[in-house]
Coordinates of N, CA and C in Angstrom, one line a residue:
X372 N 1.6 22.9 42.9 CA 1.5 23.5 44.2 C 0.0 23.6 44.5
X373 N -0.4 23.0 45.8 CA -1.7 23.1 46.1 C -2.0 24.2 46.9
X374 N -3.4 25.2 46.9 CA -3.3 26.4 48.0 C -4.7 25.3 48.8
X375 N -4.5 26.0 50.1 CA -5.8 26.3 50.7 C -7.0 27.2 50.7
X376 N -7.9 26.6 51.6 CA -8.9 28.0 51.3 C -8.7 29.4 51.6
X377 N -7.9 29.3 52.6 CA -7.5 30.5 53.5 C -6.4 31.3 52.3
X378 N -5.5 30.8 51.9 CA -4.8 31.0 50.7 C -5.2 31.8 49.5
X379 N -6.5 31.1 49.4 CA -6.8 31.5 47.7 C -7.0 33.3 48.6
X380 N -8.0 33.3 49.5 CA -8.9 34.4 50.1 C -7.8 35.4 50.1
X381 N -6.4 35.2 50.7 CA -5.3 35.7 51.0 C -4.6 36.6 49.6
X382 N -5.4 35.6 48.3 CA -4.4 35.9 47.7 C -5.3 37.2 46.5
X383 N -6.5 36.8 46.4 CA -7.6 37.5 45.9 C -7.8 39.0 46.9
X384 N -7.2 38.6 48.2 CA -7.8 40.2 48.9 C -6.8 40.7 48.4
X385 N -5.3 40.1 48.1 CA -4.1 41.3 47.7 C -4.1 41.7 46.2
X386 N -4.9 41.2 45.5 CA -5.4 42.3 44.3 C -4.7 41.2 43.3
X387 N -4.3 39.9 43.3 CA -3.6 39.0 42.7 C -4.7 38.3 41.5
X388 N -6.1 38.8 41.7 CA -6.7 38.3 40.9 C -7.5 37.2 41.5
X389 N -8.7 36.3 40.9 CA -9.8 35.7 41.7 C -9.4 33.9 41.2
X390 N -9.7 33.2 41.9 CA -9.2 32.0 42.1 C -10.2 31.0 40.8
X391 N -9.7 29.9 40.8 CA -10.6 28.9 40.1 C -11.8 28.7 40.9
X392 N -12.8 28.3 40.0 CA -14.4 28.2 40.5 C -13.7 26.8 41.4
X393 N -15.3 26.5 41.8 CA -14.8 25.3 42.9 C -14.1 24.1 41.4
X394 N -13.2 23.0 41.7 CA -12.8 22.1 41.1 C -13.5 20.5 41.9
X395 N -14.2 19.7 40.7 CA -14.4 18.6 41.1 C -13.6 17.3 41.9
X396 N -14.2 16.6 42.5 CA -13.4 15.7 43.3 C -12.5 14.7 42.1
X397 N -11.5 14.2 42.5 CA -10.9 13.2 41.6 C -10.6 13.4 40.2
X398 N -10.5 15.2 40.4 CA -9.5 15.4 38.8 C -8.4 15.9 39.4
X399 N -7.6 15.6 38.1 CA -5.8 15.8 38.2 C -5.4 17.0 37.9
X400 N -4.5 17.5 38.2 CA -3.5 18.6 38.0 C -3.5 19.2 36.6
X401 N -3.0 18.2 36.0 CA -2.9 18.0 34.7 C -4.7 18.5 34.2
X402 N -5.8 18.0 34.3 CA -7.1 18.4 34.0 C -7.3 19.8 34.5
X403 N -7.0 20.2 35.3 CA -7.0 21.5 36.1 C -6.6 22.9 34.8
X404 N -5.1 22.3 34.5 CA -4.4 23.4 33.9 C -5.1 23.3 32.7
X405 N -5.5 21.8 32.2 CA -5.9 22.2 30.7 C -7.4 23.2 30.7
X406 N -7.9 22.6 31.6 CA -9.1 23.8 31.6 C -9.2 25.4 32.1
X407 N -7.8 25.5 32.5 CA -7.5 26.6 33.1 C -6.9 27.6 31.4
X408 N -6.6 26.8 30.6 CA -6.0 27.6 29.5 C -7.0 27.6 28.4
X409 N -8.5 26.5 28.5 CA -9.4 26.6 27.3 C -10.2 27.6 28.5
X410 N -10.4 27.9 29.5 CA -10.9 28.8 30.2 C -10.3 30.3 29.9
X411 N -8.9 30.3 29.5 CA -8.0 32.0 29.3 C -8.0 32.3 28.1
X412 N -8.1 31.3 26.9 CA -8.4 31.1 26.0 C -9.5 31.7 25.3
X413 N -10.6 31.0 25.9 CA -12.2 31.4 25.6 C -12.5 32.9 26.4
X414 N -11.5 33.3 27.0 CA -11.5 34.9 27.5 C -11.0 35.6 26.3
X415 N -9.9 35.0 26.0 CA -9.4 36.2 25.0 C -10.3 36.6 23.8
X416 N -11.0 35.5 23.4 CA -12.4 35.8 22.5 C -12.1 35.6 21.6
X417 N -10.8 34.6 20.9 CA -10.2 34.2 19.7 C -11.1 33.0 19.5
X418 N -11.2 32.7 18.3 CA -11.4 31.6 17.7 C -10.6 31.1 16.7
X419 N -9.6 31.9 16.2 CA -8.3 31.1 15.3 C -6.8 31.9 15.9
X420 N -5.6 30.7 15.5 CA -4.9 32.1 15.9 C -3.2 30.7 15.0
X421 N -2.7 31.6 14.7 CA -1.6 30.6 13.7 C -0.6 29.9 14.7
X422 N -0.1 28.9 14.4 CA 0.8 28.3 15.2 C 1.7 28.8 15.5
X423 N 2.2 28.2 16.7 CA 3.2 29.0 17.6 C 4.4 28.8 16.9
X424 N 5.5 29.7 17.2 CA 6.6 29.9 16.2 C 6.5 30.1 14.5
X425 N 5.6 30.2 14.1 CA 5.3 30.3 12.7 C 5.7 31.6 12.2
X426 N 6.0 32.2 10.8 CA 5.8 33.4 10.4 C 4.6 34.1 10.9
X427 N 3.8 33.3 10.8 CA 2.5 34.2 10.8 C 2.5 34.6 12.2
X428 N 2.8 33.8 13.3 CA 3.3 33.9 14.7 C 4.0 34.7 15.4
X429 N 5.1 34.8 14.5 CA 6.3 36.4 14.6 C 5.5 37.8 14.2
X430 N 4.3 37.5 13.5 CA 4.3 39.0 12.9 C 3.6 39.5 13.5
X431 N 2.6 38.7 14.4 CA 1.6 39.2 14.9 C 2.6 40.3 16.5
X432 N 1.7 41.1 16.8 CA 1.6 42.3 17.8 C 1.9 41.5 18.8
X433 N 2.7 41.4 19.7 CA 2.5 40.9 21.3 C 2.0 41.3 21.7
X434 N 1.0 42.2 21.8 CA -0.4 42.6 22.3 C -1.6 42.1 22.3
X435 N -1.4 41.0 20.6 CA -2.5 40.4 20.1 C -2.8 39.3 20.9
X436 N -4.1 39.2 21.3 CA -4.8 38.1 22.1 C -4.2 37.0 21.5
X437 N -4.4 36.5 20.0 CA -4.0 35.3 19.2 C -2.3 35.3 19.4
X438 N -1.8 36.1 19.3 CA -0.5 35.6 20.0 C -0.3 35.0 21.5
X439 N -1.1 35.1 22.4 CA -1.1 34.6 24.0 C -2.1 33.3 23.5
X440 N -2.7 33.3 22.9 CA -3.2 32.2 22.5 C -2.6 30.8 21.8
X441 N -1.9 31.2 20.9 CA -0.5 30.3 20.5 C 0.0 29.9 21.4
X442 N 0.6 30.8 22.4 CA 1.4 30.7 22.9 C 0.7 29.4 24.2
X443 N -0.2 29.5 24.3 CA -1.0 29.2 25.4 C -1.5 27.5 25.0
X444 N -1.6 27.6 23.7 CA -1.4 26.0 23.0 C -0.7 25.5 23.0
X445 N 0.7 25.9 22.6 CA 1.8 25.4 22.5 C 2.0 24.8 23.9
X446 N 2.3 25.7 24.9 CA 2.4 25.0 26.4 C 1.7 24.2 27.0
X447 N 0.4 24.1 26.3 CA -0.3 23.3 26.7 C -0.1 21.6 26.2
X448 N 0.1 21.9 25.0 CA 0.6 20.8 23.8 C 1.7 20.2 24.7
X449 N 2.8 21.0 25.2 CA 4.0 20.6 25.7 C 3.7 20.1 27.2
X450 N 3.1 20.4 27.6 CA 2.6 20.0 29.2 C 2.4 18.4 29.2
X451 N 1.1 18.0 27.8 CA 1.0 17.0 27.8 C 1.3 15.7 27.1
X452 N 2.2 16.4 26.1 CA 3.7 15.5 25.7 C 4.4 14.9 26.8
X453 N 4.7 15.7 27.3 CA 5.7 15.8 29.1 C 5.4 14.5 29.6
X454 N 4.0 15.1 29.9 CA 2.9 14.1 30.7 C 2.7 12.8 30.1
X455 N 2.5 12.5 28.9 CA 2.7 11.2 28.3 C 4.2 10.6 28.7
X456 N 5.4 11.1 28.5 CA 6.1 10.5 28.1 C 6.7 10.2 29.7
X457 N 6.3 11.0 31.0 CA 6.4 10.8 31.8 C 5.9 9.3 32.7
X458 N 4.8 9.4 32.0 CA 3.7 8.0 32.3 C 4.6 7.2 31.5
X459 N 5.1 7.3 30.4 CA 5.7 5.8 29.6 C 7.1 5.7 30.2
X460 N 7.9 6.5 30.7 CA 8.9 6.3 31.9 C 8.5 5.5 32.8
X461 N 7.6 5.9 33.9 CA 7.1 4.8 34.8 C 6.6 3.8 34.3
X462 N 6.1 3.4 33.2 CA 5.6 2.5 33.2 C 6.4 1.2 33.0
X463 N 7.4 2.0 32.3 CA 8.7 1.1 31.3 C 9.5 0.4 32.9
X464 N 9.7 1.3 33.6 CA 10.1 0.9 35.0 C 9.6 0.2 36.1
X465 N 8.2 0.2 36.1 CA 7.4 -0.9 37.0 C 6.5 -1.6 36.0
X466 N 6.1 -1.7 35.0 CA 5.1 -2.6 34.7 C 5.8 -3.0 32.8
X467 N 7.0 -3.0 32.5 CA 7.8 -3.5 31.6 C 6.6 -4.1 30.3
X468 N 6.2 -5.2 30.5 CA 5.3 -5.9 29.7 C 3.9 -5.0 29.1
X469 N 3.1 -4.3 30.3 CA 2.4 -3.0 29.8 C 2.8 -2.1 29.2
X470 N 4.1 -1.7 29.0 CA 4.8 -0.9 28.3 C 5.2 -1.1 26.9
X471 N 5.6 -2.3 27.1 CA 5.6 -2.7 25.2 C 4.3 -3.1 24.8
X472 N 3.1 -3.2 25.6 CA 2.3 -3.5 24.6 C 1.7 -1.9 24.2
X473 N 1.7 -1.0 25.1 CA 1.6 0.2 24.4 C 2.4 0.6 23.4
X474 N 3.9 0.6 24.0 CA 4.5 1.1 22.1 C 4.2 0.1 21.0
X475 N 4.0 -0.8 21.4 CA 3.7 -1.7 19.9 C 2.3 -1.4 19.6
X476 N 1.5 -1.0 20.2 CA 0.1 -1.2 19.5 C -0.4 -0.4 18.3
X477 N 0.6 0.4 18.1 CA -0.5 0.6 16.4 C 0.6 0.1 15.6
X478 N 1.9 -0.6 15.5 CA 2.6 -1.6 14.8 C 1.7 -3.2 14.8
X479 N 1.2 -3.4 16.0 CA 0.5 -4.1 15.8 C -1.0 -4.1 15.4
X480 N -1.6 -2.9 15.2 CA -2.7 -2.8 14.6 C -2.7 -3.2 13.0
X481 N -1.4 -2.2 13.0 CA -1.3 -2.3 11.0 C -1.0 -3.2 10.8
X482 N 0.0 -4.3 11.7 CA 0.8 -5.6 10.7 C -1.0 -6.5 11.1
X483 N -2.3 -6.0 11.7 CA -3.2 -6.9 11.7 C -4.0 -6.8 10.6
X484 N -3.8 -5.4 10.3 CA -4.7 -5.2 8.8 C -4.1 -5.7 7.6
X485 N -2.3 -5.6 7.3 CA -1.7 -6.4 6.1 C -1.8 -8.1 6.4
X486 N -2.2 -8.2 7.7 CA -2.5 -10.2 7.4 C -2.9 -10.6 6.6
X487 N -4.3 -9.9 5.6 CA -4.8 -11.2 5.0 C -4.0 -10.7 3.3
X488 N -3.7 -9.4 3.2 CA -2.8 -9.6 1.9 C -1.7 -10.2 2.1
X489 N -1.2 -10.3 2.9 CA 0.0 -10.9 2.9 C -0.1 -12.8 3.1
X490 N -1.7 -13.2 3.8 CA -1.8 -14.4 3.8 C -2.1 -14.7 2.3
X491 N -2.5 -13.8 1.3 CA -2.8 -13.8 -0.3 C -1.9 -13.9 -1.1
X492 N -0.5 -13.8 -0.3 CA 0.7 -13.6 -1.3 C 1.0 -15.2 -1.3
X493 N 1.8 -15.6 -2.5 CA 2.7 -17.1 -2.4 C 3.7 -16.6 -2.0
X494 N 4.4 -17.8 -1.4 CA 5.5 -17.7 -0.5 C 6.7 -18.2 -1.4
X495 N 7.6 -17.8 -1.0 CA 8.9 -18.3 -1.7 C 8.9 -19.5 -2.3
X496 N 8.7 -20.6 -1.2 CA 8.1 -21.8 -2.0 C 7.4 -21.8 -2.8
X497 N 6.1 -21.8 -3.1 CA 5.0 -22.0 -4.0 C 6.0 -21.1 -5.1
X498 N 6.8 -20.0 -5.0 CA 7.0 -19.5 -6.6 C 8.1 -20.1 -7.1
X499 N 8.9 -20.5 -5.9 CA 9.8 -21.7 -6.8 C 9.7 -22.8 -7.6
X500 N 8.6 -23.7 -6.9 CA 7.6 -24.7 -7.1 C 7.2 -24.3 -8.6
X501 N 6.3 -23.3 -8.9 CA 5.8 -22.8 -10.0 C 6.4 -22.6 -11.1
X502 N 8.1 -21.9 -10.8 CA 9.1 -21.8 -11.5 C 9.6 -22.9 -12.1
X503 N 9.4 -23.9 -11.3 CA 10.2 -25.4 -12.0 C 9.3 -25.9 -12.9
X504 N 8.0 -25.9 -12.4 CA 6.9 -26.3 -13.1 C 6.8 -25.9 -14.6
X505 N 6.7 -25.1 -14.7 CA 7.0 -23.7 -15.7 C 8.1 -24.1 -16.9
X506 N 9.2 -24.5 -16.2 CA 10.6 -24.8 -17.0 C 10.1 -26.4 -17.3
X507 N 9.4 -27.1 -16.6 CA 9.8 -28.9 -16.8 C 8.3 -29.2 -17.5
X508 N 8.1 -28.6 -18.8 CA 6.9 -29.0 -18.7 C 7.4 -30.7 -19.4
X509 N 6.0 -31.2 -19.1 CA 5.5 -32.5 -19.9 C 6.0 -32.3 -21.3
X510 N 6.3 -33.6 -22.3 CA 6.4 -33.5 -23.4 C 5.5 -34.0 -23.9
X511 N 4.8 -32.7 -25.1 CA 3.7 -33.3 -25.9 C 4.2 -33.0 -27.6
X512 N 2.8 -33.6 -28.0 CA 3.4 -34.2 -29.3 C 2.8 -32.6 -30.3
X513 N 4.1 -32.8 -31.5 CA 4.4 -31.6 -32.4 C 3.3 -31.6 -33.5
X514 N 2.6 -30.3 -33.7 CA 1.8 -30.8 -34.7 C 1.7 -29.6 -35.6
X515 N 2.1 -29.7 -36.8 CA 2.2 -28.2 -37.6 C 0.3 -28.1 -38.0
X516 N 0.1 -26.7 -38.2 CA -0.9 -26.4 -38.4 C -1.2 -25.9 -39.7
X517 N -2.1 -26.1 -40.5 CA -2.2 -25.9 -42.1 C -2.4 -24.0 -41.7
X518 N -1.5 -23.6 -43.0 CA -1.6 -22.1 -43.4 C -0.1 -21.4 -42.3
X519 N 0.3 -22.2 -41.5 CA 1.4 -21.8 -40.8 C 2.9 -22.5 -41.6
X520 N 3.5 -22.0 -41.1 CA 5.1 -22.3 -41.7 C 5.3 -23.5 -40.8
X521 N 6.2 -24.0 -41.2 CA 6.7 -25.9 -41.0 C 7.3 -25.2 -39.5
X522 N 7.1 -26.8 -38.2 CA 8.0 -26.4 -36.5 C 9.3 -27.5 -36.7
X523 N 10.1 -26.2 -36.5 CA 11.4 -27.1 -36.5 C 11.3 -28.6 -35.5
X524 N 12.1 -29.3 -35.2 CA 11.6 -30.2 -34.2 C 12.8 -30.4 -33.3
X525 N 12.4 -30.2 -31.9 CA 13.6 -29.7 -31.3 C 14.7 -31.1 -31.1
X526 N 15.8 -31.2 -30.7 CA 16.8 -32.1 -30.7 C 17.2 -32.6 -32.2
X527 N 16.6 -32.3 -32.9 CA 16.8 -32.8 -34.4 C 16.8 -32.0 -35.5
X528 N 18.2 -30.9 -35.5 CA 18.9 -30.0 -36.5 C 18.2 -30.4 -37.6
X529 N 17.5 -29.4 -38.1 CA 17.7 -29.5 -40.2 C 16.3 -30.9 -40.1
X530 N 15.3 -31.0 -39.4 CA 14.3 -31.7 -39.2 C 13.2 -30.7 -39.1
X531 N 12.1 -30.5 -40.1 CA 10.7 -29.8 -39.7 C 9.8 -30.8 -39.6
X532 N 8.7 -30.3 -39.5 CA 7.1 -30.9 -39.5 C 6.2 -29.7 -40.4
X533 N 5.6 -30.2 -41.3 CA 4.8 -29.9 -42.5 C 3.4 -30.3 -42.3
X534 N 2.1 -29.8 -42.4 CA 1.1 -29.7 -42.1 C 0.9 -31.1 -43.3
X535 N 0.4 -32.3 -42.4 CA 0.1 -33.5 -42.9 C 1.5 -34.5 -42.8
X536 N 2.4 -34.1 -42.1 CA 3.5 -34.9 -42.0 C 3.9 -35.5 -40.6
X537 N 2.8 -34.9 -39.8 CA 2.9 -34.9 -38.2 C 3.2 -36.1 -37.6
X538 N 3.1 -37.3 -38.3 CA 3.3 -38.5 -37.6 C 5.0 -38.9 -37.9
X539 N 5.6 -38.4 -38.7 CA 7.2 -38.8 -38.3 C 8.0 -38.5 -37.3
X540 N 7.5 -37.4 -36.6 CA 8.4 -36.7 -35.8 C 8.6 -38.0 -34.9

């Protein structure tokens, strides 16, 4: 609701209390009220006061300035939730494409910071690749080592290799 000049004067002679200082050109509604509550706020003379609905919230005095203070956060908090989600309504409705790039952008912030671990990972390929590698090795030649026990020799049951015998296998 907007008043006029004549209005505010109307409303301050009937004992309603004194109006906002003058307000700058090309602020919003929404700017108005928030400075109208860090303005009622910084009256009450509080500097802490516990969150609204909290235990500590209930216990305090309805009298207590830090209870209207809560209270006066909270609505404020809620004003401009409202207000966000109002703006992401219209926007979703006239400008579709600006709209998902706002809900995606801190999905897309983070999947830009896991790029390069994830460019550091092998890919399914490469570990399959690796896996066969792994299982197919090259055949190399058997060689028992002096002070070790004789190597069986594989494909040929009840056949060892004896340190100095290495060339039969």
């Amino acid at each position: 609701m907007t008043t006029r000049p004549q209005d505010r004067l109307r409303l301050v002679d009937a004992g309603r209390g004194r109006p906002l200082r003058a307000v700058p050109q090309g602020i919003t509604p929404g700017d108005i009220t928030a400075l109208r509550a860090e303005m009622q706020v910084t009256a009450l003379g509080v500097d802490t006061w516990p969150a609204y609905g909290s235990a500590e919230w209930l216990q305090l005095n309805p009298k207590d300035p830090r209870c209207y203070a809560a209270t006066l956060e909270a609505a404020e908090l809620h004003r401009r939730a409202e207000a966000e989600r109002q703006r992401l309504d219209w926007l979703m409705d006239n400008d579709p494409e600006e709209w998902w790039r706002e809900i995606t952008a801190d999905a897309n912030a983070h999947a830009a910071t896991l790029g390069r671990s994830l460019a550091a990972r092998r890919t399914a390929e490469e570990l399959r690749v690796a896996a066969d590698r792994a299982s197919n090795r090259t055949p190399h030649q058997l060689r028992a080592t002096r002070g070790w026990p004789p190597v069986r020799v594989p494909g040929q049951p009840g056949r060892y290799l004896v340190f100095g015998q290495e060339a039969t296998a």
